mmCIF file of C-alpha atoms in Angstrom:
data_model
loop_
_atom_site.group_PDB
_atom_site.id
_atom_site.type_symbol
_atom_site.label_atom_id
_atom_site.label_comp_id
_atom_site.label_asym_id
_atom_site.label_seq_id
_atom_site.Cartn_x
_atom_site.Cartn_y
_atom_site.Cartn_z
ATOM 1 C CA MET P 1 -11.677 9.930 -14.521
ATOM 2 C CA ILE P 2 -11.345 7.415 -11.435
ATOM 3 C CA ALA P 3 -13.676 9.394 -9.174
ATOM 4 C CA THR P 4 -16.314 9.516 -12.238
ATOM 5 C CA ASN P 5 -16.125 5.822 -12.596
ATOM 6 C CA GLN P 6 -16.603 5.327 -9.240
ATOM 7 C CA SER P 7 -19.364 7.672 -8.507
ATOM 8 C CA LEU P 8 -21.230 5.957 -11.685
ATOM 9 C CA GLY P 9 -20.477 2.559 -9.994
ATOM 10 C CA SER P 10 -21.911 3.743 -6.727
ATOM 11 C CA VAL P 11 -25.178 4.724 -8.654
ATOM 12 C CA ARG P 12 -25.474 1.644 -10.211
ATOM 13 C CA LEU P 13 -24.879 -0.431 -7.228
ATOM 14 C CA ALA P 14 -27.185 1.872 -5.185
ATOM 15 C CA THR P 15 -30.012 1.154 -7.764
ATOM 16 C CA ILE P 16 -29.458 -2.580 -7.934
ATOM 17 C CA ILE P 17 -29.440 -2.883 -4.129
ATOM 18 C CA CYS P 18 -32.480 -0.635 -3.749
ATOM 19 C CA GLY P 19 -34.286 -2.844 -6.269
ATOM 20 C CA ILE P 20 -33.470 -6.072 -4.488
ATOM 21 C CA VAL P 21 -34.573 -4.645 -1.019
ATOM 22 C CA ALA P 22 -37.977 -3.570 -2.475
ATOM 23 C CA VAL P 23 -38.488 -7.162 -4.010
ATOM 24 C CA THR P 24 -37.203 -8.992 -0.705
ATOM 25 C CA ALA P 25 -38.855 -6.707 1.858
ATOM 26 C CA ALA P 26 -40.146 -9.645 3.510
ATOM 27 C CA ALA P 27 -36.957 -11.484 3.459
ATOM 28 C CA GLN P 28 -34.678 -12.072 6.489
ATOM 29 C CA THR P 29 -32.406 -9.163 7.016
ATOM 30 C CA GLY P 30 -28.697 -9.043 8.391
ATOM 31 C CA PHE P 31 -25.625 -6.939 7.957
ATOM 32 C CA ASN P 32 -26.585 -3.568 7.005
ATOM 33 C CA GLY P 33 -30.234 -4.420 6.929
ATOM 34 C CA PHE P 34 -29.368 -6.426 3.830
ATOM 35 C CA ASP P 35 -31.172 -9.801 2.899
ATOM 36 C CA SER P 36 -29.306 -12.695 4.725
ATOM 37 C CA SER P 37 -31.725 -15.495 3.938
ATOM 38 C CA ALA P 38 -28.814 -17.410 2.028
ATOM 39 C CA ASN P 39 -26.370 -16.870 4.860
ATOM 40 C CA ALA P 40 -26.153 -20.649 5.385
ATOM 41 C CA THR P 41 -24.743 -21.160 1.994
ATOM 42 C CA VAL P 42 -21.397 -19.504 3.017
ATOM 43 C CA LYS P 43 -20.343 -21.651 5.862
ATOM 44 C CA GLY P 44 -17.011 -23.146 6.780
ATOM 45 C CA SER P 45 -13.267 -22.528 5.875
ATOM 46 C CA TYR P 46 -12.242 -20.353 2.946
ATOM 47 C CA PHE P 47 -9.032 -19.395 1.822
ATOM 48 C CA VAL P 48 -8.666 -15.627 1.096
ATOM 49 C CA ARG P 49 -6.598 -13.323 -1.162
ATOM 50 C CA GLN P 50 -7.408 -9.857 -1.078
ATOM 51 C CA VAL P 51 -5.125 -6.811 -2.743
ATOM 52 C CA LEU P 52 -5.934 -3.226 -1.952
ATOM 53 C CA CYS P 53 -4.577 -0.019 -3.117
ATOM 54 C CA ALA P 54 -5.440 2.294 -0.209
ATOM 55 C CA THR P 55 -4.202 5.840 -0.976
ATOM 56 C CA PHE P 56 -2.795 7.507 -4.039
ATOM 57 C CA ASP P 57 -0.555 10.439 -4.968
ATOM 58 C CA GLN P 58 -3.273 13.038 -6.274
ATOM 59 C CA ASN P 59 -0.751 14.680 -8.484
ATOM 60 C CA ASN P 60 0.611 11.650 -10.417
ATOM 61 C CA GLY P 61 -1.952 8.764 -9.473
ATOM 62 C CA ALA P 62 1.038 6.713 -7.902
ATOM 63 C CA ILE P 63 -0.087 4.244 -5.117
ATOM 64 C CA THR P 64 1.328 5.549 -1.838
ATOM 65 C CA ARG P 65 -0.323 2.744 0.304
ATOM 66 C CA ALA P 66 -0.886 -0.981 -0.672
ATOM 67 C CA ILE P 67 -2.103 -3.807 1.307
ATOM 68 C CA SER P 68 -2.370 -7.567 0.915
ATOM 69 C CA ILE P 69 -4.167 -10.041 3.073
ATOM 70 C CA THR P 70 -3.798 -13.752 2.963
ATOM 71 C CA GLY P 71 -5.347 -16.442 5.090
ATOM 72 C CA THR P 72 -8.297 -18.655 6.384
ATOM 73 C CA MET P 73 -11.862 -16.829 6.745
ATOM 74 C CA THR P 74 -14.304 -19.158 8.886
ATOM 75 C CA PHE P 75 -18.044 -18.169 8.219
ATOM 76 C CA ASP P 76 -20.429 -19.598 10.869
ATOM 77 C CA GLY P 77 -23.429 -19.614 8.450
ATOM 78 C CA ASN P 78 -25.334 -17.085 10.541
ATOM 79 C CA GLY P 79 -23.816 -13.799 9.294
ATOM 80 C CA ASN P 80 -20.646 -13.842 11.447
ATOM 81 C CA TYR P 81 -16.920 -14.578 10.422
ATOM 82 C CA SER P 82 -13.406 -14.726 11.911
ATOM 83 C CA PHE P 83 -10.099 -14.555 10.041
ATOM 84 C CA SER P 84 -6.643 -15.618 10.630
ATOM 85 C CA GLY P 85 -3.614 -14.898 8.617
ATOM 86 C CA GLN P 86 -1.161 -12.446 7.427
ATOM 87 C CA LYS P 87 -1.107 -8.727 6.253
ATOM 88 C CA THR P 88 1.271 -6.792 4.450
ATOM 89 C CA ASP P 89 1.065 -2.886 4.486
ATOM 90 C CA THR P 90 3.611 -0.810 2.788
ATOM 91 C CA THR P 91 3.296 1.752 5.620
ATOM 92 C CA ALA P 92 4.521 -0.924 8.175
ATOM 93 C CA GLY P 93 7.504 -2.422 6.199
ATOM 94 C CA SER P 94 7.854 -5.029 3.590
ATOM 95 C CA THR P 95 7.301 -8.096 5.627
ATOM 96 C CA ALA P 96 3.986 -9.852 6.218
ATOM 97 C CA GLN P 97 2.616 -9.688 9.768
ATOM 98 C CA THR P 98 0.375 -11.988 11.710
ATOM 99 C CA PHE P 99 -3.379 -10.577 11.182
ATOM 100 C CA SER P 100 -6.670 -11.559 12.684
ATOM 101 C CA ALA P 101 -10.075 -9.983 12.289
ATOM 102 C CA SER P 102 -13.812 -10.587 12.658
ATOM 103 C CA GLY P 103 -16.877 -9.349 11.343
ATOM 104 C CA GLN P 104 -20.255 -9.637 9.631
ATOM 105 C CA TYR P 105 -21.580 -10.800 6.271
ATOM 106 C CA SER P 106 -24.867 -11.211 4.465
ATOM 107 C CA VAL P 107 -25.790 -13.232 1.476
ATOM 108 C CA ALA P 108 -28.989 -12.666 -0.303
ATOM 109 C CA ALA P 109 -31.294 -15.455 -1.957
ATOM 110 C CA ASN P 110 -30.069 -14.356 -5.421
ATOM 111 C CA GLY P 111 -26.409 -14.497 -4.356
ATOM 112 C CA LEU P 112 -25.514 -10.995 -4.020
ATOM 113 C CA ALA P 113 -23.296 -10.605 -0.867
ATOM 114 C CA GLN P 114 -21.920 -7.863 1.602
ATOM 115 C CA ILE P 115 -19.029 -8.479 4.001
ATOM 116 C CA GLN P 116 -17.612 -6.388 6.445
ATOM 117 C CA SER P 117 -14.134 -5.420 5.177
ATOM 118 C CA LEU P 118 -11.197 -7.294 6.942
ATOM 119 C CA PHE P 119 -9.135 -4.310 6.738
ATOM 120 C CA ASP P 120 -11.622 -1.391 7.827
ATOM 121 C CA ASN P 121 -14.849 -2.573 9.662
ATOM 122 C CA THR P 122 -16.329 0.759 8.550
ATOM 123 C CA ASP P 123 -15.995 -0.435 4.817
ATOM 124 C CA THR P 124 -18.057 -3.113 3.093
ATOM 125 C CA GLU P 125 -17.153 -5.588 0.415
ATOM 126 C CA TYR P 126 -19.924 -6.003 -2.319
ATOM 127 C CA GLY P 127 -20.056 -9.015 -4.418
ATOM 128 C CA ALA P 128 -21.582 -12.179 -5.105
ATOM 129 C CA VAL P 129 -21.280 -16.100 -4.177
ATOM 130 C CA SER P 130 -20.746 -18.700 -6.812
ATOM 131 C CA GLY P 131 -19.163 -16.013 -8.977
ATOM 132 C CA ILE P 132 -16.247 -18.351 -10.171
ATOM 133 C CA GLY P 133 -17.333 -21.892 -8.600
ATOM 134 C CA PRO P 134 -19.768 -23.427 -6.181
ATOM 135 C CA TYR P 135 -19.897 -20.994 -3.252
ATOM 136 C CA ALA P 136 -16.831 -19.128 -3.996
ATOM 137 C CA ILE P 137 -16.871 -15.333 -3.406
ATOM 138 C CA VAL P 138 -15.705 -12.475 -5.390
ATOM 139 C CA ALA P 139 -16.204 -8.829 -4.054
ATOM 140 C CA SER P 140 -14.880 -5.511 -4.114
ATOM 141 C CA ALA P 141 -15.303 -2.381 -1.882
ATOM 142 C CA THR P 142 -17.090 0.410 -4.183
ATOM 143 C CA GLU P 143 -18.167 3.048 -1.665
ATOM 144 C CA GLY P 144 -15.118 3.878 0.246
ATOM 145 C CA GLN P 145 -11.436 5.033 -0.422
ATOM 146 C CA TYR P 146 -10.016 1.656 -1.185
ATOM 147 C CA ASP P 147 -9.606 -0.052 -4.716
ATOM 148 C CA ASP P 148 -9.420 -3.758 -4.010
ATOM 149 C CA VAL P 149 -10.332 -7.265 -5.141
ATOM 150 C CA PHE P 150 -11.423 -9.848 -2.449
ATOM 151 C CA ILE P 151 -11.771 -13.656 -3.436
ATOM 152 C CA ALA P 152 -12.421 -16.589 -0.974
ATOM 153 C CA ILE P 153 -12.580 -20.203 -2.050
ATOM 154 C CA PRO P 154 -14.050 -23.157 0.174
ATOM 155 C CA VAL P 155 -11.170 -25.402 1.082
ATOM 156 C CA GLY P 156 -11.256 -29.151 1.900
ATOM 157 C CA SER P 157 -10.118 -30.554 5.159
ATOM 158 C CA ASN P 158 -8.053 -33.260 3.845
ATOM 159 C CA VAL P 159 -6.435 -31.741 0.657
ATOM 160 C CA SER P 160 -2.879 -32.896 -0.590
ATOM 161 C CA ASN P 161 -0.811 -32.700 -3.606
ATOM 162 C CA ALA P 162 -3.020 -35.271 -5.092
ATOM 163 C CA SER P 163 -6.058 -32.764 -4.885
ATOM 164 C CA ILE P 164 -4.564 -30.928 -8.003
ATOM 165 C CA GLN P 165 -4.950 -32.952 -11.075
ATOM 166 C CA GLY P 166 -5.313 -31.915 -14.595
ATOM 167 C CA THR P 167 -4.775 -28.481 -16.593
ATOM 168 C CA TYR P 168 -5.384 -25.161 -14.918
ATOM 169 C CA LYS P 169 -5.695 -21.669 -17.011
ATOM 170 C CA VAL P 170 -4.247 -19.103 -14.625
ATOM 171 C CA GLY P 171 -4.391 -15.417 -14.769
ATOM 172 C CA PHE P 172 -2.468 -12.981 -12.665
ATOM 173 C CA ILE P 173 -1.825 -9.356 -11.778
ATOM 174 C CA ASP P 174 1.100 -8.062 -9.735
ATOM 175 C CA PHE P 175 1.621 -4.653 -8.337
ATOM 176 C CA LEU P 176 5.215 -5.313 -7.640
ATOM 177 C CA LEU P 177 6.555 -3.704 -4.502
ATOM 178 C CA GLY P 178 3.073 -1.849 -4.210
ATOM 179 C CA ASN P 179 4.409 0.414 -7.015
ATOM 180 C CA ALA P 180 2.130 1.181 -10.066
ATOM 181 C CA SER P 181 5.038 1.871 -12.198
ATOM 182 C CA LEU P 182 6.129 -1.994 -11.751
ATOM 183 C CA VAL P 183 2.519 -3.376 -12.461
ATOM 184 C CA ARG P 184 2.693 -6.635 -14.456
ATOM 185 C CA ASP P 185 -0.005 -9.008 -15.517
ATOM 186 C CA GLY P 186 -0.572 -12.056 -17.743
ATOM 187 C CA TYR P 187 -1.491 -15.845 -17.899
ATOM 188 C CA TYR P 188 -0.059 -19.285 -18.082
ATOM 189 C CA THR P 189 -1.125 -22.911 -18.022
ATOM 190 C CA LEU P 190 -0.352 -25.271 -15.156
ATOM 191 C CA ILE P 191 -0.559 -28.999 -15.640
ATOM 192 C CA SER P 192 -0.015 -31.565 -12.698
ATOM 193 C CA THR P 193 -0.734 -35.179 -12.164
ATOM 194 C CA GLY P 194 -1.091 -34.742 -8.350
ATOM 195 C CA ASN P 195 2.696 -35.146 -7.768
ATOM 196 C CA GLY P 196 3.762 -31.874 -6.449
ATOM 197 C CA SER P 197 5.113 -30.628 -9.799
ATOM 198 C CA PHE P 198 4.040 -28.285 -12.604
ATOM 199 C CA GLY P 199 7.142 -28.892 -14.543
ATOM 200 C CA ASN P 200 8.078 -26.187 -17.085
ATOM 201 C CA VAL P 201 5.699 -23.357 -17.214
ATOM 202 C CA THR P 202 5.385 -20.564 -19.865
ATOM 203 C CA ILE P 203 4.201 -17.437 -19.024
ATOM 204 C CA SER P 204 2.817 -14.518 -21.240
ATOM 205 C CA GLY P 205 2.337 -11.103 -20.255
ATOM 206 C CA ALA P 206 3.694 -7.473 -20.067
ATOM 207 C CA MET P 207 5.493 -5.387 -17.663
ATOM 208 C CA ALA P 208 4.785 -1.540 -17.025
ATOM 209 C CA ASN P 209 8.598 -0.925 -16.604
ATOM 210 C CA GLN P 210 9.561 -3.005 -19.845
ATOM 211 C CA SER P 211 7.710 -0.772 -22.118
ATOM 212 C CA ASN P 212 4.338 -2.829 -22.085
ATOM 213 C CA ASN P 213 5.692 -4.985 -24.625
ATOM 214 C CA ASN P 214 4.046 -8.435 -25.000
ATOM 215 C CA THR P 215 6.707 -10.805 -23.241
ATOM 216 C CA THR P 216 7.052 -14.565 -22.942
ATOM 217 C CA GLN P 217 9.164 -16.210 -20.368
ATOM 218 C CA THR P 218 9.847 -19.961 -19.552
ATOM 219 C CA LEU P 219 10.240 -21.031 -16.055
ATOM 220 C CA SER P 220 11.555 -24.545 -15.381
ATOM 221 C CA GLY P 221 10.890 -26.826 -12.212
ATOM 222 C CA VAL P 222 7.855 -25.037 -10.906
ATOM 223 C CA THR P 223 6.549 -27.046 -7.813
ATOM 224 C CA TYR P 224 3.797 -26.929 -5.244
ATOM 225 C CA SER P 225 3.076 -28.308 -1.840
ATOM 226 C CA LEU P 226 -0.516 -28.532 -0.613
ATOM 227 C CA ASN P 227 -1.001 -28.673 3.182
ATOM 228 C CA GLY P 228 -4.487 -27.870 3.940
ATOM 229 C CA ALA P 229 -6.090 -24.636 4.792
ATOM 230 C CA SER P 230 -2.394 -22.991 5.586
ATOM 231 C CA GLY P 231 1.216 -23.618 4.697
ATOM 232 C CA SER P 232 0.598 -24.176 0.979
ATOM 233 C CA THR P 233 2.875 -22.911 -1.595
ATOM 234 C CA ILE P 234 3.698 -22.789 -5.296
ATOM 235 C CA THR P 235 7.404 -22.089 -5.995
ATOM 236 C CA PHE P 236 8.581 -20.316 -9.158
ATOM 237 C CA PRO P 237 12.342 -19.896 -9.698
ATOM 238 C CA THR P 238 13.405 -16.779 -8.153
ATOM 239 C CA ALA P 239 14.608 -14.024 -10.502
ATOM 240 C CA SER P 240 17.927 -12.312 -9.960
ATOM 241 C CA ASP P 241 16.259 -9.031 -10.760
ATOM 242 C CA PRO P 242 12.210 -9.570 -10.021
ATOM 243 C CA THR P 243 11.556 -6.340 -11.705
ATOM 244 C CA THR P 244 12.381 -8.016 -14.946
ATOM 245 C CA ALA P 245 10.260 -11.185 -14.607
ATOM 246 C CA LEU P 246 6.665 -11.508 -15.091
ATOM 247 C CA VAL P 247 6.559 -14.193 -11.987
ATOM 248 C CA SER P 248 9.143 -15.043 -9.520
ATOM 249 C CA GLY P 249 9.765 -16.667 -6.307
ATOM 250 C CA GLN P 250 7.208 -18.431 -3.783
ATOM 251 C CA LYS P 251 3.600 -17.824 -3.309
ATOM 252 C CA SER P 252 1.044 -18.957 -0.910
ATOM 253 C CA PHE P 253 -1.990 -20.706 -2.602
ATOM 254 C CA ASN P 254 -4.859 -23.039 -2.012
ATOM 255 C CA VAL P 255 -7.280 -25.140 -4.116
ATOM 256 C CA SER P 256 -11.028 -25.206 -3.696
ATOM 257 C CA ALA P 257 -12.736 -28.028 -2.189
ATOM 258 C CA ASP P 258 -14.090 -29.203 -5.522
ATOM 259 C CA GLY P 259 -10.747 -28.879 -6.994
ATOM 260 C CA ASN P 260 -11.600 -26.353 -9.762
ATOM 261 C CA ILE P 261 -10.120 -23.181 -8.694
ATOM 262 C CA LEU P 262 -6.632 -22.130 -7.616
ATOM 263 C CA LEU P 263 -5.939 -18.834 -5.582
ATOM 264 C CA GLY P 264 -2.859 -17.407 -4.293
ATOM 265 C CA GLY P 265 -0.413 -14.710 -4.002
ATOM 266 C CA THR P 266 3.005 -13.523 -2.347
ATOM 267 C CA PRO P 267 2.293 -12.805 1.512
ATOM 268 C CA ASN P 268 4.996 -10.274 1.259
ATOM 269 C CA GLY P 269 3.695 -8.764 -1.925
ATOM 270 C CA PHE P 270 0.654 -7.371 -3.911
ATOM 271 C CA ASP P 271 -0.105 -9.992 -6.601
ATOM 272 C CA LEU P 272 -3.341 -12.012 -7.186
ATOM 273 C CA ILE P 273 -3.385 -15.284 -9.053
ATOM 274 C CA VAL P 274 -6.476 -17.010 -9.905
ATOM 275 C CA GLY P 275 -6.698 -20.368 -11.893
ATOM 276 C CA ILE P 276 -9.514 -22.239 -13.363
ATOM 277 C CA LYS P 277 -9.532 -25.888 -14.232
ATOM 278 C CA GLY P 278 -9.477 -26.427 -17.971
ATOM 279 C CA LEU P 279 -12.199 -28.228 -19.701
ATOM 280 C CA ALA P 280 -11.889 -31.699 -20.481
ATOM 281 C CA GLY P 281 -12.810 -31.220 -23.920
ATOM 282 C CA ALA P 282 -12.976 -28.471 -26.624
ATOM 283 C CA ALA P 283 -15.153 -25.394 -25.900
ATOM 284 C CA SER P 284 -17.907 -24.484 -28.185
ATOM 285 C CA ASN P 285 -20.718 -21.934 -28.249
ATOM 286 C CA SER P 286 -23.018 -24.115 -26.302
ATOM 287 C CA THR P 287 -20.428 -24.420 -23.291
ATOM 288 C CA PHE P 288 -21.454 -20.834 -22.131
ATOM 289 C CA GLN P 289 -24.788 -21.327 -20.698
ATOM 290 C CA GLY P 290 -26.313 -19.758 -17.661
#
């Protein structure tokens, strides 16, 4: 079923790209001959979190290799990027290692984007700019051997704890220890007045190793420290047995330059955390436009 879905996805993606290329034949071309007329919209420092499932056991579908990448990606506005951060690879141990990379990217006039993979420069991330906020990027590799999610948010140069103000609605997924049988996901709300504290946080979710039952856990004294493009953390209480906790321990994270998106994950783990700033008032049907 996975192979079938990927094949259908490839056909759909190829059709979309062919249509765009046909319409924008006269447009500026860049990486892989893709329309790059909007490359300048992606420029500067972005905080990146990427989680990949690289290989699987064909007999039972278990993940046999998992990879996570966390760090800062710098785009030059002309189709080139450099990356500096950390990578955890289950084939190389359980501790994040220093990691750097460089590559190419292209952004089309309609926001569709291609990025040369950080992990494997023969592979390509396909996605869109402004998918979850001004000039943020959401992408995934669809043509190769990896199943992944790549998210990048533009970061400000002078962020501090005070940059996080208000209420954030957060969703997460965690392939704990790179093990599909320990996967867990859920959601929670973070509230801060910019003082480095989220207070008590109630988390709702489910864990594969706990019979996938709906579970609610309350964690007290959740804190954060925001120190620019690197070194920023959010700290949840560390569970004595992480396999029974929805969320546990310290995560690397950052906030977008406009203060509307939180992004993070465990450098030594395989989780992905995304938070969106809540509405000031009540939502209605008219809220969803565009």
